[in-house]
Short mmCIF file of C-alpha atoms in Angstrom, two decimals:
data_model
loop_
_atom_site.label_atom_id
_atom_site.label_comp_id
_atom_site.label_asym_id
_atom_site.label_seq_id
_atom_site.Cartn_x
_atom_site.Cartn_y
_atom_site.Cartn_z
CA MET A 1 106.29 104.45 -193.88
CA TYR A 2 109.28 104.24 -191.55
CA SER A 3 110.77 101.28 -193.40
CA ASP A 4 111.11 103.33 -196.59
CA ARG A 5 112.50 106.33 -194.75
CA ILE A 6 115.01 104.20 -192.87
CA ASP A 7 116.09 102.49 -196.09
CA LYS A 8 116.70 105.90 -197.64
CA LEU A 9 118.58 107.08 -194.55
CA PHE A 10 120.88 104.06 -194.65
CA SER A 11 121.54 104.47 -198.34
CA GLU A 12 122.45 108.13 -197.97
CA GLN A 13 124.51 107.69 -194.81
CA LEU A 14 126.59 104.78 -196.07
CA GLN A 15 127.32 106.69 -199.24
CA ASN A 16 128.06 110.10 -197.73
CA TRP A 17 129.44 109.34 -194.24
CA GLU A 18 132.85 107.71 -194.51
CA LEU A 19 132.98 106.33 -190.96
CA ALA A 20 129.60 104.62 -191.26
CA GLY A 21 130.28 103.39 -194.78
CA ASN A 22 133.58 101.83 -193.81
CA ASN A 23 132.24 100.18 -190.65
CA TYR A 24 129.21 98.67 -192.40
CA ARG A 25 131.45 97.32 -195.15
CA ASP A 26 133.77 95.88 -192.50
CA LEU A 27 130.79 94.17 -190.87
CA SER A 28 130.86 91.64 -193.70
CA LYS A 29 134.32 90.62 -192.47
CA VAL A 30 133.26 90.19 -188.84
CA ARG A 31 133.94 86.68 -187.57
CA VAL A 32 131.18 84.69 -185.88
CA ARG A 33 131.52 81.51 -183.86
CA LYS A 34 128.76 79.31 -182.45
CA ILE A 35 128.83 77.89 -178.94
CA ALA A 36 126.47 75.08 -177.94
CA LEU A 37 125.04 75.53 -174.46
CA GLY A 38 122.41 73.27 -172.95
CA GLY A 39 120.34 72.55 -176.03
CA PHE A 40 120.65 75.97 -177.63
CA GLU A 41 123.34 78.09 -179.22
CA VAL A 42 124.84 81.48 -178.58
CA LEU A 43 126.92 83.36 -181.11
CA LEU A 44 130.23 85.08 -180.52
CA GLN A 45 130.89 88.09 -182.74
CA PHE A 46 134.45 89.38 -183.03
CA ASN A 47 133.78 93.07 -183.65
CA PRO A 48 136.75 95.39 -182.94
CA ALA A 49 134.69 98.50 -183.73
CA ARG A 50 132.68 97.89 -180.54
CA ILE A 51 135.68 98.31 -178.22
CA THR A 52 134.66 101.83 -177.15
CA SER A 53 131.15 100.75 -176.20
CA SER A 54 132.20 97.52 -174.48
CA SER A 55 134.85 99.22 -172.36
CA ALA A 56 133.00 102.49 -171.73
CA LYS A 57 133.39 104.00 -168.27
CA VAL A 58 129.85 104.81 -167.20
CA ASP A 59 130.31 105.86 -163.58
CA GLU A 60 128.92 109.26 -162.69
CA SER A 61 132.28 111.07 -162.59
CA HIS A 62 133.32 109.93 -166.07
CA ILE A 63 129.88 110.69 -167.52
CA LYS A 64 130.03 114.24 -166.20
CA GLN A 65 133.49 114.78 -167.70
CA ARG A 66 132.62 113.86 -171.29
CA PRO A 67 130.31 115.60 -173.77
CA CYS A 68 127.15 113.60 -174.45
CA PHE A 69 127.58 111.97 -177.84
CA LEU A 70 123.81 111.69 -178.35
CA CYS A 71 123.12 115.41 -178.05
CA ARG A 72 122.77 117.14 -181.42
CA ASP A 73 125.58 119.64 -180.85
CA ASN A 74 128.05 116.83 -180.17
CA ARG A 75 127.08 114.41 -182.94
CA PRO A 76 129.13 114.19 -186.17
CA LYS A 77 127.98 116.73 -188.72
CA GLU A 78 127.59 113.88 -191.23
CA GLN A 79 125.03 112.08 -189.06
CA LYS A 80 121.50 112.70 -190.33
CA GLU A 81 118.24 112.00 -188.53
CA ILE A 82 114.63 110.97 -189.02
CA PRO A 83 112.09 112.33 -186.51
CA PHE A 84 109.93 109.88 -184.58
CA GLY A 85 107.00 111.63 -182.95
CA ASP A 86 107.78 114.83 -181.11
CA ASP A 87 110.47 113.53 -178.79
CA MET A 88 112.69 110.94 -180.52
CA ILE A 89 114.96 110.79 -183.55
CA ILE A 90 116.28 107.83 -185.56
CA LEU A 91 120.00 107.69 -186.39
CA VAL A 92 122.25 105.23 -188.19
CA ASN A 93 124.61 103.72 -185.62
CA PRO A 94 128.10 104.05 -187.14
CA PHE A 95 129.48 101.16 -185.04
CA PRO A 96 127.17 98.33 -186.08
CA ILE A 97 126.47 94.92 -184.63
CA PHE A 98 123.57 94.31 -187.04
CA ARG A 99 123.42 94.66 -190.82
CA ARG A 100 121.05 97.52 -190.05
CA HIS A 101 121.76 99.12 -186.68
CA LEU A 102 119.92 102.20 -185.42
CA THR A 103 120.22 104.43 -182.39
CA ILE A 104 117.05 106.23 -181.32
CA PRO A 105 117.75 109.01 -178.80
CA SER A 106 115.48 111.55 -177.20
CA ARG A 107 115.69 115.06 -178.60
CA SER A 108 116.30 116.32 -175.09
CA HIS A 109 119.14 115.43 -172.75
CA THR A 110 117.22 113.44 -170.14
CA VAL A 111 118.44 110.44 -168.17
CA GLN A 112 118.05 106.84 -169.31
CA ARG A 113 114.86 105.54 -167.66
CA ILE A 114 112.29 103.07 -168.94
CA ILE A 115 109.38 104.12 -166.74
CA GLY A 116 107.59 106.79 -168.74
CA SER A 117 109.24 105.48 -171.92
CA PHE A 118 107.91 101.92 -172.21
CA GLY A 119 105.04 103.14 -174.39
CA THR A 120 107.59 104.73 -176.72
CA LEU A 121 109.38 101.38 -176.95
CA LEU A 122 106.13 99.70 -178.01
CA SER A 123 105.35 102.45 -180.52
CA LEU A 124 108.81 102.19 -182.05
CA SER A 125 108.48 98.41 -182.33
CA GLN A 126 105.14 98.71 -184.09
CA ALA A 127 106.31 101.41 -186.49
CA MET A 128 109.58 99.60 -187.25
CA HIS A 129 108.28 96.07 -187.73
CA LEU A 130 111.42 94.91 -189.56
CA TYR A 131 113.48 95.67 -186.45
CA THR A 132 113.83 94.51 -182.88
CA VAL A 133 114.03 97.57 -180.65
CA PHE A 134 116.01 97.27 -177.44
CA TYR A 135 116.71 99.11 -174.21
CA ASN A 136 119.77 98.94 -172.00
CA GLY A 137 119.29 100.26 -168.49
CA PRO A 138 121.60 102.97 -167.10
CA GLN A 139 123.50 100.36 -165.09
CA ALA A 140 122.93 97.45 -167.47
CA GLY A 141 124.90 98.20 -170.60
CA ALA A 142 123.89 101.70 -171.70
CA SER A 143 127.01 103.58 -172.79
CA ALA A 144 125.07 106.86 -172.48
CA PRO A 145 123.18 106.50 -169.19
CA ASP A 146 122.69 110.27 -169.09
CA HIS A 147 120.63 110.43 -172.32
CA LEU A 148 117.41 108.49 -172.97
CA HIS A 149 117.78 106.26 -176.01
CA PHE A 150 116.86 102.96 -177.59
CA GLN A 151 118.60 100.94 -180.28
CA ALA A 152 117.26 98.70 -183.02
CA GLY A 153 118.55 95.98 -185.32
CA ASN A 154 117.26 93.47 -187.84
CA ILE A 155 114.48 91.33 -186.39
CA GLY A 156 115.41 87.67 -185.93
CA PHE A 157 119.15 88.33 -185.64
CA MET A 158 119.38 87.30 -181.98
CA PRO A 159 118.96 83.59 -181.13
CA VAL A 160 116.52 84.39 -178.31
CA GLU A 161 113.91 85.25 -180.95
CA PRO A 162 113.73 81.86 -182.72
CA ASP A 163 114.30 80.14 -179.38
CA PHE A 164 111.12 81.78 -178.09
CA GLU A 165 109.19 80.77 -181.19
CA SER A 166 110.33 77.16 -180.74
CA GLY A 167 108.58 76.93 -177.36
CA ARG A 168 111.31 74.63 -176.01
CA PHE A 169 112.37 76.88 -173.14
CA THR A 170 109.18 78.74 -172.23
CA LYS A 171 106.16 78.10 -170.08
CA LEU A 172 102.95 80.13 -170.19
CA VAL A 173 102.22 81.37 -166.66
CA SER A 174 99.38 83.83 -167.27
CA SER A 175 96.94 84.39 -170.12
CA GLU A 176 94.09 86.79 -170.75
CA PRO A 177 92.74 88.48 -173.88
CA GLY A 178 95.47 90.74 -175.22
CA LEU A 179 98.27 89.60 -172.88
CA GLU A 180 100.32 86.50 -172.15
CA ILE A 181 103.18 86.18 -169.66
CA TRP A 182 105.88 83.57 -170.20
CA LYS A 183 108.78 82.40 -168.08
CA TRP A 184 111.90 80.74 -169.42
CA GLU A 185 113.46 77.61 -167.95
CA GLY A 186 116.84 75.97 -168.54
CA TYR A 187 118.13 78.88 -170.63
CA HIS A 188 121.03 79.97 -168.39
CA ARG A 189 119.46 83.44 -168.33
CA GLY A 190 116.37 84.11 -166.28
CA LEU A 191 113.98 86.15 -168.37
CA ILE A 192 110.31 86.96 -168.67
CA SER A 193 108.46 87.49 -171.94
CA LEU A 194 105.25 89.40 -172.54
CA THR A 195 103.20 88.90 -175.70
CA GLY A 196 99.93 90.41 -176.82
CA ASN A 197 98.08 92.98 -178.86
CA ASP A 198 96.74 95.14 -176.01
CA GLU A 199 99.21 97.97 -175.45
CA ALA A 200 97.61 99.06 -172.18
CA LYS A 201 97.76 95.54 -170.71
CA LEU A 202 101.36 95.10 -171.80
CA SER A 203 102.29 98.40 -170.20
CA SER A 204 100.45 97.52 -166.99
CA ALA A 205 102.15 94.12 -166.77
CA PHE A 206 105.54 95.71 -167.35
CA THR A 207 104.90 98.32 -164.66
CA LYS A 208 104.04 95.59 -162.14
CA LEU A 209 107.21 93.73 -163.05
CA PHE A 210 109.30 96.88 -162.82
CA GLU A 211 107.88 97.73 -159.39
CA ARG A 212 108.60 94.21 -158.16
CA LEU A 213 112.20 94.43 -159.37
CA SER A 214 112.57 97.88 -157.81
CA LEU A 215 111.87 96.35 -154.40
CA LEU A 216 114.83 94.02 -154.92
CA GLN A 217 117.23 96.84 -155.89
CA PRO A 218 115.99 99.91 -153.98
CA GLU A 219 119.41 101.57 -153.98
CA ARG A 220 119.55 101.87 -157.78
CA PRO A 221 118.07 104.64 -159.99
CA GLU A 222 116.08 101.86 -161.64
CA PRO A 223 116.38 98.08 -161.39
CA MET A 224 119.02 96.69 -163.72
CA ILE A 225 117.21 95.58 -166.83
CA ASN A 226 117.55 94.89 -170.55
CA ILE A 227 114.57 94.71 -172.89
CA LEU A 228 113.98 93.49 -176.45
CA SER A 229 110.73 94.38 -178.22
CA ALA A 230 109.41 93.39 -181.64
CA TYR A 231 106.06 93.65 -183.41
CA SER A 232 105.01 90.88 -185.78
CA ARG A 233 101.74 89.22 -186.80
CA ASP A 234 99.75 92.01 -185.13
CA LYS A 235 101.21 91.56 -181.67
CA TRP A 236 104.17 92.60 -179.56
CA THR A 237 106.76 90.24 -178.12
CA VAL A 238 108.78 91.79 -175.29
CA HIS A 239 111.69 89.94 -173.66
CA ILE A 240 112.77 91.30 -170.27
CA PHE A 241 116.11 90.38 -168.70
CA PRO A 242 116.41 91.37 -165.01
CA ARG A 243 120.04 91.83 -163.99
CA LYS A 244 122.12 91.29 -160.86
CA LYS A 245 125.38 92.77 -162.07
CA HIS A 246 126.60 95.15 -164.77
CA ARG A 247 129.79 93.32 -165.70
CA PRO A 248 131.17 89.88 -164.81
CA GLU A 249 134.31 89.32 -162.77
CA GLN A 250 136.22 88.37 -165.92
CA PHE A 251 135.86 91.93 -167.22
CA PHE A 252 137.94 93.24 -164.32
CA SER A 253 140.49 90.42 -164.27
CA SER A 254 143.97 90.76 -165.71
CA GLY A 255 146.21 88.56 -167.78
CA ALA A 256 144.90 85.27 -169.09
CA ASP A 257 141.77 85.46 -166.92
CA LYS A 258 140.52 88.69 -168.49
CA LEU A 259 137.55 88.60 -170.88
CA LEU A 260 136.45 91.95 -172.27
CA VAL A 261 132.76 91.07 -172.31
CA SER A 262 130.27 93.65 -171.08
CA PRO A 263 126.80 92.12 -171.52
CA ALA A 264 123.92 94.27 -172.69
CA ALA A 265 120.64 93.46 -174.44
CA VAL A 266 122.19 91.98 -177.59
CA ASP A 267 124.57 89.76 -175.61
CA LEU A 268 121.75 88.44 -173.46
CA GLY A 269 119.76 87.96 -176.64
CA GLY A 270 122.41 85.45 -177.64
CA VAL A 271 124.99 87.42 -179.64
CA ILE A 272 128.01 88.01 -177.41
CA ILE A 273 130.19 90.85 -178.63
CA THR A 274 133.94 90.35 -178.26
CA PRO A 275 135.97 93.36 -179.42
CA ARG A 276 139.26 91.53 -178.72
CA GLU A 277 140.26 88.62 -180.94
CA GLU A 278 141.94 86.77 -178.08
CA ASP A 279 138.63 86.63 -176.22
CA PHE A 280 136.76 85.52 -179.33
CA GLU A 281 139.18 82.64 -179.72
CA LYS A 282 139.24 81.39 -176.14
CA ILE A 283 135.75 81.89 -174.70
CA SER A 284 134.22 78.50 -173.90
CA ALA A 285 130.71 77.29 -173.16
CA GLY A 286 131.68 77.24 -169.49
CA ASP A 287 132.74 80.88 -169.66
CA VAL A 288 129.43 81.88 -171.26
CA ALA A 289 127.40 79.97 -168.65
CA ASP A 290 129.43 81.55 -165.86
CA ILE A 291 129.03 85.07 -167.24
CA PHE A 292 125.28 84.60 -167.59
CA SER A 293 125.03 83.23 -164.04
CA GLN A 294 126.82 86.29 -162.66
CA VAL A 295 124.82 88.98 -164.42
CA CYS A 296 121.36 87.41 -164.82
CA PHE A 297 118.68 86.11 -162.50
CA ASP A 298 118.40 82.33 -162.29
CA ASP A 299 115.19 80.35 -162.79
CA LEU A 300 114.29 80.32 -159.09
CA GLU A 301 114.75 84.07 -158.79
CA ILE A 302 112.54 84.58 -161.84
CA ASP A 303 109.87 82.35 -160.25
CA LYS A 304 109.80 84.58 -157.18
CA VAL A 305 109.45 87.70 -159.32
CA ILE A 306 106.60 86.20 -161.33
CA LYS A 307 104.73 85.11 -158.20
CA GLY A 308 104.78 88.74 -157.13
CA ILE A 309 103.05 90.00 -160.27
CA ILE A 310 100.42 87.38 -161.17
#
């Protein structure tokens, strides 16, 4: 049902909305470069249209000073919507990373929080099975931390998805009917994956994980976190990236040391967005490993988190 409606939405928007049409056409010209890193690859995407998102000022004072671009009254008049349930709407993202890139905001202007919304993430994933749905926390890459929203893009686009299927970097740490918990090792990004077909068990496991992370970052509105969720072969796969930092030191450097990289869910999923060509050209495997080490948990830190929830 939603696949057909989304296809129709894309067709209409790319034809009738000049900004979106131009940016999706330009996506075919986007340059991509592979970087080998410890037995796996990450992709660099040179995407100048993402400069606003990558460099967005998301501190409280700047957020209060700008109109919320996800609220209906402030969105472009050309941007059309599809309702999802009573509370969410599906929009074409006019600044794409994916061949099909969606933004899914709440109808109401309510802050970006995953507790109370994780069930919505699972429902979206199930209804939109051709897409991976993702969440960026308010201090972990969301450019609109004042308005609850998800995004979605073509399933299988991010290297983390086939890397999980390969089984080369994951270890099963807990299994019961309807739920499995996996930890990743040697992936330069500490992450935890949940798989299963029992929505209640998935939600319960996520809540335990969230509460554990909250104890480690009690001063934050919610623990720094990025989430990817997809539904395939009658089960969910949810990848959870706990975070230590919003942006790496290179983001704030100047001159030759500066790298305008602001990691969010897609970047941690293995597609690093570089809106500046100079960064696209010079980023090395060492830079990627260093950025991941700054913003992500390491394997030992993930082990401690997992021991607290199983």
